[in-house]
Short mmCIF file of C-alpha atoms in Angstrom, two decimals:
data_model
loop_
_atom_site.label_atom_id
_atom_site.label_comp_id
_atom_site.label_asym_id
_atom_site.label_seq_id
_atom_site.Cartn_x
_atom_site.Cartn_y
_atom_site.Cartn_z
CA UNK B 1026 79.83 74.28 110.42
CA UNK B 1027 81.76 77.76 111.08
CA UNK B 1028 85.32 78.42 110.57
CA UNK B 1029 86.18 79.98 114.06
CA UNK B 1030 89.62 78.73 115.09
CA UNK B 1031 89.80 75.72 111.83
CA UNK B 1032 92.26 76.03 108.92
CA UNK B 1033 90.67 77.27 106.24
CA UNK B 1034 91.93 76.12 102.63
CA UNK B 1035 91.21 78.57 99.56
CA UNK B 1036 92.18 80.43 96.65
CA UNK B 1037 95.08 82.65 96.70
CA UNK B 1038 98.21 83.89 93.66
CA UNK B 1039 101.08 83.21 94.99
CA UNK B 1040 104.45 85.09 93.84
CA UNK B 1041 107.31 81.77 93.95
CA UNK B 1042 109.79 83.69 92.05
CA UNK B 1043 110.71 86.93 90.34
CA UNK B 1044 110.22 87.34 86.77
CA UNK B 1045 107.43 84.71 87.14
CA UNK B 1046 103.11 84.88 86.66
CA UNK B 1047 101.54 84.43 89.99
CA UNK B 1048 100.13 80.98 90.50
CA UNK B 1049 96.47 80.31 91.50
CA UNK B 1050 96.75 77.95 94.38
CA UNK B 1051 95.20 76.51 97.33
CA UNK B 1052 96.57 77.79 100.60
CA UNK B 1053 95.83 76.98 104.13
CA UNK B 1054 94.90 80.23 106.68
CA UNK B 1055 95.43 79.54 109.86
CA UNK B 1056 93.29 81.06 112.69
CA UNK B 1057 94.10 84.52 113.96
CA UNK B 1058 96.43 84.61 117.17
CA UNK B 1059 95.79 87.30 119.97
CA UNK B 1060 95.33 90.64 118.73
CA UNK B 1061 95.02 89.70 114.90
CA UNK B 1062 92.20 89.03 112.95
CA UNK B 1063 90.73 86.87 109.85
CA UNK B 1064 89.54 88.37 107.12
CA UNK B 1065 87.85 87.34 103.95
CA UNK B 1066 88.65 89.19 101.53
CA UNK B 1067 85.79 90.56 98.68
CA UNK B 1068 87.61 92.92 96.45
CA UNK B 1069 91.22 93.64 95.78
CA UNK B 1070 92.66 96.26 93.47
CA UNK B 1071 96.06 96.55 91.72
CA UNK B 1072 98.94 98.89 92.35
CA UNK B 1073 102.36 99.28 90.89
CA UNK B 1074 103.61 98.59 94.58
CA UNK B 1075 102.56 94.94 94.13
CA UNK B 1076 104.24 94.92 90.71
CA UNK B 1077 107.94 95.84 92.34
CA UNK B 1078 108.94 92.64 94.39
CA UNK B 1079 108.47 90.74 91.32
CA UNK B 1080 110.51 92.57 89.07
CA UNK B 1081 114.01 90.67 88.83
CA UNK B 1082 116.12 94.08 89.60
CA UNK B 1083 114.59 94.46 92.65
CA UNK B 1084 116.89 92.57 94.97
CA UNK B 1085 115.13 92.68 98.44
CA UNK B 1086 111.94 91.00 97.57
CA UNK B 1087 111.11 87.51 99.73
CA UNK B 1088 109.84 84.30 98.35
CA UNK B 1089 107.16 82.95 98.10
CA UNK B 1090 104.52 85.74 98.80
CA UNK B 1091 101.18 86.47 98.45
CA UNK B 1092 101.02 89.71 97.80
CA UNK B 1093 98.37 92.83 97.93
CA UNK B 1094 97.44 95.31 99.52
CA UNK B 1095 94.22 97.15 98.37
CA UNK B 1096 91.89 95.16 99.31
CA UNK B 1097 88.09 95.51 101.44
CA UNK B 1098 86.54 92.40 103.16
CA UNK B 1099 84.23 91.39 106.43
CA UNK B 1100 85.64 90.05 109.34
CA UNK B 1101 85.69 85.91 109.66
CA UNK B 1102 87.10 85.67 112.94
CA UNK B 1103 89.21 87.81 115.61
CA UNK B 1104 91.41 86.38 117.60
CA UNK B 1105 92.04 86.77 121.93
CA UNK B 1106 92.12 90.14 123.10
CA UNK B 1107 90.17 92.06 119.83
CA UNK B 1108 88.26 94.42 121.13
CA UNK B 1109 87.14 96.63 118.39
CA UNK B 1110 86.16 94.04 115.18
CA UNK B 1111 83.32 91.00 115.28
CA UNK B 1112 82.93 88.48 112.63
CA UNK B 1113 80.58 90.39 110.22
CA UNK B 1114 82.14 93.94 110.12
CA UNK B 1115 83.44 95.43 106.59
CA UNK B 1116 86.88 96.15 106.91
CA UNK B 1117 89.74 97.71 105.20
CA UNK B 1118 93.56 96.12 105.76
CA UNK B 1119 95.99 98.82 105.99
CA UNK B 1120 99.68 98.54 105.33
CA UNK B 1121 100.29 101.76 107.73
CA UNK B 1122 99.68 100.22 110.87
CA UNK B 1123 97.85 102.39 113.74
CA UNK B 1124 98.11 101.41 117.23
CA UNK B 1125 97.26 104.45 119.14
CA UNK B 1126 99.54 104.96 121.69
CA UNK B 1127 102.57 105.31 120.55
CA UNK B 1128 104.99 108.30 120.17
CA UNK B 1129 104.05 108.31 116.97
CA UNK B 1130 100.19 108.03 116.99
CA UNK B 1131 99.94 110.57 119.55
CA UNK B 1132 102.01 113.35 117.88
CA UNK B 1133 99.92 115.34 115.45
CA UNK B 1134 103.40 115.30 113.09
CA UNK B 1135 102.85 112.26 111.61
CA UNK B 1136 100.55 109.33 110.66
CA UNK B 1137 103.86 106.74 111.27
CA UNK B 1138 103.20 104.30 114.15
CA UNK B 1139 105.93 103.06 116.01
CA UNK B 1140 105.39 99.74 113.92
CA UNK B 1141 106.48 101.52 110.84
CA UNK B 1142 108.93 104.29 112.20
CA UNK B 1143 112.33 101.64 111.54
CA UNK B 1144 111.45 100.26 108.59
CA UNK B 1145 113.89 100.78 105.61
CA UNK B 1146 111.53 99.17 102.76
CA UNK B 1147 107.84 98.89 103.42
CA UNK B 1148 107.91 97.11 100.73
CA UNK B 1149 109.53 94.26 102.24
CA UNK B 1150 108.77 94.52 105.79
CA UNK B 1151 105.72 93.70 107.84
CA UNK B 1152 106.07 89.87 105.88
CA UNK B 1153 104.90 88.13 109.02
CA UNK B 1154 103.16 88.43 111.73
CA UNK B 1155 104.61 89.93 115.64
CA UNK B 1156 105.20 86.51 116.84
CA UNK B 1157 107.74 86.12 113.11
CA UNK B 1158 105.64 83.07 112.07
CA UNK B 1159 103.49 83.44 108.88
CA UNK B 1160 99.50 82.57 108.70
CA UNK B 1161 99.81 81.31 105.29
CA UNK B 1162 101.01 77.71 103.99
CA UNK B 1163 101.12 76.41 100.80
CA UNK B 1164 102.11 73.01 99.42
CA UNK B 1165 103.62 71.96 102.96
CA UNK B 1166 105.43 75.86 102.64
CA UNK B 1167 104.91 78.83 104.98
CA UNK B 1168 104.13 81.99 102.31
CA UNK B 1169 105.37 85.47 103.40
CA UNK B 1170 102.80 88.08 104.14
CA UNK B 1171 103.09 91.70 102.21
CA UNK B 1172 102.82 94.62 103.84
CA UNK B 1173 101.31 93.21 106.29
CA UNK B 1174 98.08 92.90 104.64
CA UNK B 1175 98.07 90.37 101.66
CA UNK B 1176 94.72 91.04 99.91
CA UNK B 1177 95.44 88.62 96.70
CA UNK B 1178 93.74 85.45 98.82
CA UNK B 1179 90.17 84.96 99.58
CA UNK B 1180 91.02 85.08 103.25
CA UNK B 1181 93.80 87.20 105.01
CA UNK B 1182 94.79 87.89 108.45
CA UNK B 1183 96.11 90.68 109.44
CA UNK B 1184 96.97 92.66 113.10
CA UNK B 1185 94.38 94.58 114.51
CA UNK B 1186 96.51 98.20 114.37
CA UNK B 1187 96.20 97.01 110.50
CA UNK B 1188 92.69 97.44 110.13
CA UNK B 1189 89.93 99.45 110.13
CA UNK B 1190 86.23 99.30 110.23
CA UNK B 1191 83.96 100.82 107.81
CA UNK B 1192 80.14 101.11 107.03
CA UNK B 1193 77.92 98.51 107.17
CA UNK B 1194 76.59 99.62 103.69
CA UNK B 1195 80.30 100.53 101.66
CA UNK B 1196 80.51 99.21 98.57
CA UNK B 1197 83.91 97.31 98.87
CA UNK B 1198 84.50 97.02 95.23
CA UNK B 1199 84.83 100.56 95.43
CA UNK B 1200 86.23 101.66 99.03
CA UNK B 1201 88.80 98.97 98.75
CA UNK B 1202 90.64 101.71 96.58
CA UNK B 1203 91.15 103.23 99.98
CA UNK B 1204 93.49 100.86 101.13
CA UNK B 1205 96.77 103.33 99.25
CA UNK B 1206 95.63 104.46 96.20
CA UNK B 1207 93.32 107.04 96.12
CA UNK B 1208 94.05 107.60 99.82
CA UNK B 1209 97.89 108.74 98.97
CA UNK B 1210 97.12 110.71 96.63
CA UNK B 1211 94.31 112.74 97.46
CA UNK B 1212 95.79 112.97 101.17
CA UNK B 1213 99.24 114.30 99.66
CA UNK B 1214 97.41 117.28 98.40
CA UNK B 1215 95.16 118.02 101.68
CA UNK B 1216 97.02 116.60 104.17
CA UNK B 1217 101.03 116.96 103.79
CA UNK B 1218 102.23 119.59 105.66
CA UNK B 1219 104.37 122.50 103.37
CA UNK B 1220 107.38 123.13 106.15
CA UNK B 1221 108.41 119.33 106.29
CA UNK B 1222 112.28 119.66 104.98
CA UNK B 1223 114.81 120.21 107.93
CA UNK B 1224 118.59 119.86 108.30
CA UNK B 1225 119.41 116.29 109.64
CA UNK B 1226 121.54 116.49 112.76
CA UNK B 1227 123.68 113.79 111.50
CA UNK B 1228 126.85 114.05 109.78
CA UNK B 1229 126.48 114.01 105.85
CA UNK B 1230 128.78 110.57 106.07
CA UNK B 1231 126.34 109.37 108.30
CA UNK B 1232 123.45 110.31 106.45
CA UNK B 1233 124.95 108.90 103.29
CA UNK B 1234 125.32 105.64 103.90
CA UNK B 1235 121.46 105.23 104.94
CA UNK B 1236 120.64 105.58 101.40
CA UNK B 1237 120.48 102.19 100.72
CA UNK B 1238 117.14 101.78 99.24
CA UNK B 1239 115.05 103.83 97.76
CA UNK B 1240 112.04 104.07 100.75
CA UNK B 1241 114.30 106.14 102.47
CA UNK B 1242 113.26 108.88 100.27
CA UNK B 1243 116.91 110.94 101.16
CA UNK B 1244 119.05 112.39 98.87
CA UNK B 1245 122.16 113.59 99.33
CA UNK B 1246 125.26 115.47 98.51
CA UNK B 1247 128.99 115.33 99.55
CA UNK B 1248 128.36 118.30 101.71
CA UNK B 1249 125.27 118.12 103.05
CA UNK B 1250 122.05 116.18 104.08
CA UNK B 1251 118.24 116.38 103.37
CA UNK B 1252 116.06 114.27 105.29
CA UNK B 1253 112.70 114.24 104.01
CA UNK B 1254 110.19 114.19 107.40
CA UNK B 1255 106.36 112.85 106.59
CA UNK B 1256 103.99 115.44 108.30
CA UNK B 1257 100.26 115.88 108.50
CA UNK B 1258 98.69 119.29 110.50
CA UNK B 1259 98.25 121.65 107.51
CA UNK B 1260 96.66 121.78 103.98
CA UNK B 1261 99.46 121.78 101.22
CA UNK B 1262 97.64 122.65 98.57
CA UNK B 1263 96.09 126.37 99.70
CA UNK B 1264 93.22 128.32 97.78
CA UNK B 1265 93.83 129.91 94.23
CA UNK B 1266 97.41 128.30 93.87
CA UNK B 1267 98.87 126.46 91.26
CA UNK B 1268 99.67 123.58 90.75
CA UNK B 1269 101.66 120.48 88.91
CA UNK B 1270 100.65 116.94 88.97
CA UNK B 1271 103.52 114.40 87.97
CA UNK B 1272 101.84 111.06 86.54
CA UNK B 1273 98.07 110.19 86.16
CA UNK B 1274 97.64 106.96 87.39
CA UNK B 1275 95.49 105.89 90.04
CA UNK B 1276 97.27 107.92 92.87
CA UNK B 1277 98.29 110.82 90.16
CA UNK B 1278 94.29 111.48 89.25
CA UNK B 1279 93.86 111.33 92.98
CA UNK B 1280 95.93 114.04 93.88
CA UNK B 1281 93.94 116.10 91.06
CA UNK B 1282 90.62 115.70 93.16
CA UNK B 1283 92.47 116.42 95.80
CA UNK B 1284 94.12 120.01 94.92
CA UNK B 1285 90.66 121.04 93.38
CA UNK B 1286 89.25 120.12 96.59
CA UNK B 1287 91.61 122.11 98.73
CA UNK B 1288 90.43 124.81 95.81
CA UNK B 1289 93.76 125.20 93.88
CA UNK B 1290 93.07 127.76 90.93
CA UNK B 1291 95.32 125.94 88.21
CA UNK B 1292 96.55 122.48 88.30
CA UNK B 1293 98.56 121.44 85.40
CA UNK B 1294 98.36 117.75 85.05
CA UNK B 1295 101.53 115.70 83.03
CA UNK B 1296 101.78 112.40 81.63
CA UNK B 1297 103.52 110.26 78.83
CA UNK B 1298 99.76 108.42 78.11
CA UNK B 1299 97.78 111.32 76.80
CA UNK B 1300 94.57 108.89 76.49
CA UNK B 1301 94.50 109.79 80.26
CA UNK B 1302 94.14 113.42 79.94
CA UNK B 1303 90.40 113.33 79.63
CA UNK B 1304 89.85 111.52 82.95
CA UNK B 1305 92.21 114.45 84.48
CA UNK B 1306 90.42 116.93 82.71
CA UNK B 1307 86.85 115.56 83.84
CA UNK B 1308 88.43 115.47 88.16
CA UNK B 1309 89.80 119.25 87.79
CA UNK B 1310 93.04 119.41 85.93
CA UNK B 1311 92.73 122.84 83.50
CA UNK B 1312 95.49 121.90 81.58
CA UNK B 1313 97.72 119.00 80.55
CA UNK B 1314 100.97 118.50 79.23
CA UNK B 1315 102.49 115.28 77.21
CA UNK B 1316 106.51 115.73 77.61
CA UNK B 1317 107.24 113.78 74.41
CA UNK B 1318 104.80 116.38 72.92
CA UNK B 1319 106.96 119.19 73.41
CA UNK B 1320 110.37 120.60 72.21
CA UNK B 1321 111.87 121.34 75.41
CA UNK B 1322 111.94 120.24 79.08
CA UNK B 1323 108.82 119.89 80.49
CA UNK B 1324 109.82 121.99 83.51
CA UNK B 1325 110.89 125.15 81.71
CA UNK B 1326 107.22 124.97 79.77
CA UNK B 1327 105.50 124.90 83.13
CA UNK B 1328 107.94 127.96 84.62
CA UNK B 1329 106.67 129.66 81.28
CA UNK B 1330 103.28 129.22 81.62
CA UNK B 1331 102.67 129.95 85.21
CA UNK B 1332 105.59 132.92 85.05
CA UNK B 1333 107.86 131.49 87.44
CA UNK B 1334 106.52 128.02 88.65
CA UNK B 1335 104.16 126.42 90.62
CA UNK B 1336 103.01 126.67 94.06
CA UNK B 1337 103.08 123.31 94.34
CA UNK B 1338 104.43 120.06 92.50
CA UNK B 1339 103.56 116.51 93.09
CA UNK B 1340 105.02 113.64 91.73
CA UNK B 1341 103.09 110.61 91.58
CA UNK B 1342 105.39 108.58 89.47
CA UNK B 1343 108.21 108.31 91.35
CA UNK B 1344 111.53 108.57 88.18
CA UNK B 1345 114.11 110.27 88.64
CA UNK B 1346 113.35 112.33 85.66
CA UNK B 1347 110.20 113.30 87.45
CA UNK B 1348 111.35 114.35 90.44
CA UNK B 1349 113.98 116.67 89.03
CA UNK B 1350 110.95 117.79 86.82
CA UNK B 1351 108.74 118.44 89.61
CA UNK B 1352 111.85 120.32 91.60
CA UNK B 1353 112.58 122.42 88.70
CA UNK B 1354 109.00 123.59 88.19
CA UNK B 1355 108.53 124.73 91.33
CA UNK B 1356 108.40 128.92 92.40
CA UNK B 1357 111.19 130.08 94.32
CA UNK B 1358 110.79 131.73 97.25
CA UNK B 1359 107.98 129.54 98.66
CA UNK B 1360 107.53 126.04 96.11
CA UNK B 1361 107.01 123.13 97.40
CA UNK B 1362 107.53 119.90 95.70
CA UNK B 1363 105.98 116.40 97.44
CA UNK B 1364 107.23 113.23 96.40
CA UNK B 1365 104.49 110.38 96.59
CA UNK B 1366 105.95 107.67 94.08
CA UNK B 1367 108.95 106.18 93.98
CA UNK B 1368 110.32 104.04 91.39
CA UNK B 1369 111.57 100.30 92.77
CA UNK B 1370 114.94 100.89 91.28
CA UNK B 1371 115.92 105.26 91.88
CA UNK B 1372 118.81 104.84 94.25
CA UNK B 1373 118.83 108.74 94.96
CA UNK B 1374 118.30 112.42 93.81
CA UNK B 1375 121.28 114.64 93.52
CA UNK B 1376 120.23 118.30 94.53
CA UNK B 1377 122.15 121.69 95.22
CA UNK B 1378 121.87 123.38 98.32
CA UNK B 1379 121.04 126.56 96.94
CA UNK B 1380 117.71 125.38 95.72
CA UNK B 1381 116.66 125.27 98.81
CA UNK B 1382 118.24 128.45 100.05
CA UNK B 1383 115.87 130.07 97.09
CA UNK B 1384 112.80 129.06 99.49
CA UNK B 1385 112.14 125.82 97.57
CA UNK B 1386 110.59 123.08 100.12
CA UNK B 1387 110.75 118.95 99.49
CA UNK B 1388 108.68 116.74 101.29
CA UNK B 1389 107.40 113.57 101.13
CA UNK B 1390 104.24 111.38 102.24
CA UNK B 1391 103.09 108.11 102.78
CA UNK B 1392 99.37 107.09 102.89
CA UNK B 1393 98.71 110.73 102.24
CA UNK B 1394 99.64 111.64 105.79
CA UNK B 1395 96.27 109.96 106.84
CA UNK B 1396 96.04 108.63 110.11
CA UNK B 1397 94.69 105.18 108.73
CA UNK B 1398 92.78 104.02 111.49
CA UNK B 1399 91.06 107.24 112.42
CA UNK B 1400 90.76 107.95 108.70
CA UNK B 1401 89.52 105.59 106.42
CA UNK B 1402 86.12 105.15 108.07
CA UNK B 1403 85.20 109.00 107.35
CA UNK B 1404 86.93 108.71 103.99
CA UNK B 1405 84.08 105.95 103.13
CA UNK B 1406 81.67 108.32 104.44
CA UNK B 1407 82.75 110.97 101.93
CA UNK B 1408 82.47 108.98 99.15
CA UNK B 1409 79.13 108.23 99.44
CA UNK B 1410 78.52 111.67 100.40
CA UNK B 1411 79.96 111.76 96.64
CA UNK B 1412 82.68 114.56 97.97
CA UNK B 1413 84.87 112.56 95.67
CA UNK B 1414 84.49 109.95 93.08
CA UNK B 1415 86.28 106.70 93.07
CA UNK B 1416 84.33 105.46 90.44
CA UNK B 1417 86.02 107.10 87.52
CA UNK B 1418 89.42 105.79 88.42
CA UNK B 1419 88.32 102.10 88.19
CA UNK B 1420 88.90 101.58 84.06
CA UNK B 1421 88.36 97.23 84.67
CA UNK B 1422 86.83 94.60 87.35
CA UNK B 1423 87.96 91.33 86.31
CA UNK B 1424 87.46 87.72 88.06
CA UNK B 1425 90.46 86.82 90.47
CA UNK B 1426 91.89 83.97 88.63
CA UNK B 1427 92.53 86.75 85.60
CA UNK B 1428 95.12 88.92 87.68
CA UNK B 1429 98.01 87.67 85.15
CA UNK B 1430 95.98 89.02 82.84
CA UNK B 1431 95.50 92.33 84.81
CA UNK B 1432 99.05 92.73 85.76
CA UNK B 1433 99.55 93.08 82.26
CA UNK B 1434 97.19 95.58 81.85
CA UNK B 1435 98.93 98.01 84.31
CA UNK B 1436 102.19 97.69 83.27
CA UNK B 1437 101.15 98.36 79.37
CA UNK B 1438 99.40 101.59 80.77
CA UNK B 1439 96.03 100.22 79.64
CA UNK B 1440 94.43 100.60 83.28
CA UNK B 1441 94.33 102.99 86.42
CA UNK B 1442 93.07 100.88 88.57
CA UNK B 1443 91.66 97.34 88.12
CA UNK B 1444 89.26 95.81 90.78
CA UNK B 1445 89.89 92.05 91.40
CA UNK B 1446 86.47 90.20 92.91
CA UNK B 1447 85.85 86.56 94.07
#
């Protein structure tokens, strides 16, 4: 008998509490409502954005979830008024909602939607569905949603401005990186455009009190404002510049295909984990850098060795002792520095004006300035046209009832990214 329009019980890890393993239980899906649809879900990987809203210090996280957000799965059901999925189709759930006709989707600025444009924490928004009900129940419980995806079940559901379809033939253990990952960080070198910082018209009070939580991505001073602005028309990363990649995780090694893609002449990869230096080496880094290896400030060796700084810094990890790295290392006159990661507990970056007035740009991304929905399908097409390799950055592929077990391996450093199958 199908599953159109029933409940369907499986197996999902549910986050009760902070501090806390997930718990492999059985929840209840209910059928998708208009515009949303069912998915089950093949293949989910990790990311350290599903490790933040159950770590105890970070305060806005909502209980009990099922989180994830990585994920690739076919289509179960859709529900009234889906036009553009049938049961059968591979998908990909996507946290950066697309609807297409919004201020947003139309401008060429940006890949926000208008879903997304107010949100202070992506993190902890999009937890249920438009009609504020979630899909999910456990133990008599409704479970929030995350990120309006919620890949770590064997069935989802998810909007249909969430989602997009892919090739009949994708190998989802592998694509499913697409859903942030490898698409962030690869898109933050390609995609983000270099003039993205601007003076915010607001009053530096004003602008000071909205940093509040760290996805705000501003920092500020007592006199003055910087508004980061997420952009998308031109390459950042230009032909025969240099530059610095900031942490070599999943996202971090993805940036490095990405600047020797957009055919950067020197990229200078840094980590704390020098076991991952011959992965960075192998996707295009020419050199790498360990700063507990080295008797002064990582920034100053980079100005040295490049004469000045780089063209172009990227941090992928998301510390404050990053950024400020990947700032510092940057040429003046015309450096830019993108910020891609940022750590669940920075609460700002203090800057000085006059780096900026030296011709220093900041910017930031999210998704990699991909519009997802447009996107992902010819992303999927490239890899298998082997213009990049997503193979390399997957170091495990474990069961789903072992994700305890490959939470742990992320946050030891032991992984980049860890496929989950059912």
């Amino acid at each position: 008998m199908g599953t159109k329009g029933k409940v369907i019980k499986c197996k999902a890890a549910v986050a009760w509490e902070a501090g806390k393993p997930l718990c492999i239980e059985e929840v209840e899906v209910a059928p998708p409502k208009a515009h949303e649809v069912r998915v089950q879900i093949i293949a989910t990987a990790l990311c350290h954005t599903d490790a933040h809203p159950i770590n105890p210090k970070f305060k806005e996280a909502l209980f009990p979830v099922i989180l994830g957000h990585e994920g690739a799965g076919i289509v179960e059901s859709v529900g009234p008024g889906v036009t553009s999925f049938k049961p059968g189709d591979k998908v990909i759930p996507l946290y950066m909602a697309q609807c297409g006709k919004c201020k947003f989707c139309l401008s060429p600025l940006t890949n926000f939607c208008t879903k997304l444009s107010l949100v202070k924490n992506p993190i902890v928004d999009q937890e249920l569905m438009e009609d504020k009900t979630s899909r999910f129940t456990c133990k008599g419980k409704p479970i929030y949603h995350f990120m309006g995806t919620s890949t770590f079940t064997q069935y989802t559901v998810v909007s249909d401005i969430n989602l997009a379809k892919i090739d009949d033939d994708a190998n989802l253990e592998r694509v499913c990186l697409l859903g942030c990952g490898f698409s962030t960080g690869y898109g933050a070198a390609i995609n983000t455009a270099k003039q993205c910082s601007s003076w915010d018209s607001r009053s530096s009070q004003e602008a000071t009190e909205t940093t509040e939580t760290p996805s705000d991505l501003h920092m500020a001073t007592s006199a003055f404002s910087l508004t980061l602005q997420i952009s998308l028309p031109q390459t950042v990363v230009t032909p025969g510049s240099t530059c610095a990649i900031f942490g070599l995780g999943g996202v971090g090694l993805s940036a490095i295909m990405g600047c020797k893609v957009a055919g950067a002449s020197r990229i200078i990869a840094i980590d704390i984990n020098s076991e991952k230096f011959t992965k960075a080496k192998a996707l295009g880094a020419t050199d790498c850098l360990n700063p507990r290896n080295l008797h002064k400030p990582i920034q100053e060796v980079i100005i040295e060795m490049t004469k000045g700084g780089v063209d172009f810094a990227l941090d992928c990890a998301g510390g404050p002792e990053a950024m400020r790295a990947a700032l510092d290392c940057t040429t003046a006159g015309w450096g830019t520095c993108t910020f891609i990661g940022v750590d669940s507990e920075i609460r700002g970056l203090t800057i000085s004006p006059v780096e900026l007035i030296m011709g220093r740009t900041i910017n930031g991304t999210c998704f990699g300035g991909w519009k997802s929905i447009d996107s992902i399908p010819k992303l999927v097409t490239d890899y298998k046209n082997k213009i990049f390799d997503l193979d390399i950055l997957v170091t495990h592929t474990l069961p789903f009832d072992k994700i305890n077990e490959a939470f742990d391996l992320m946050n030891q450093g032991k992984s980049i990214r860890i496929v989950l199958t059912f």
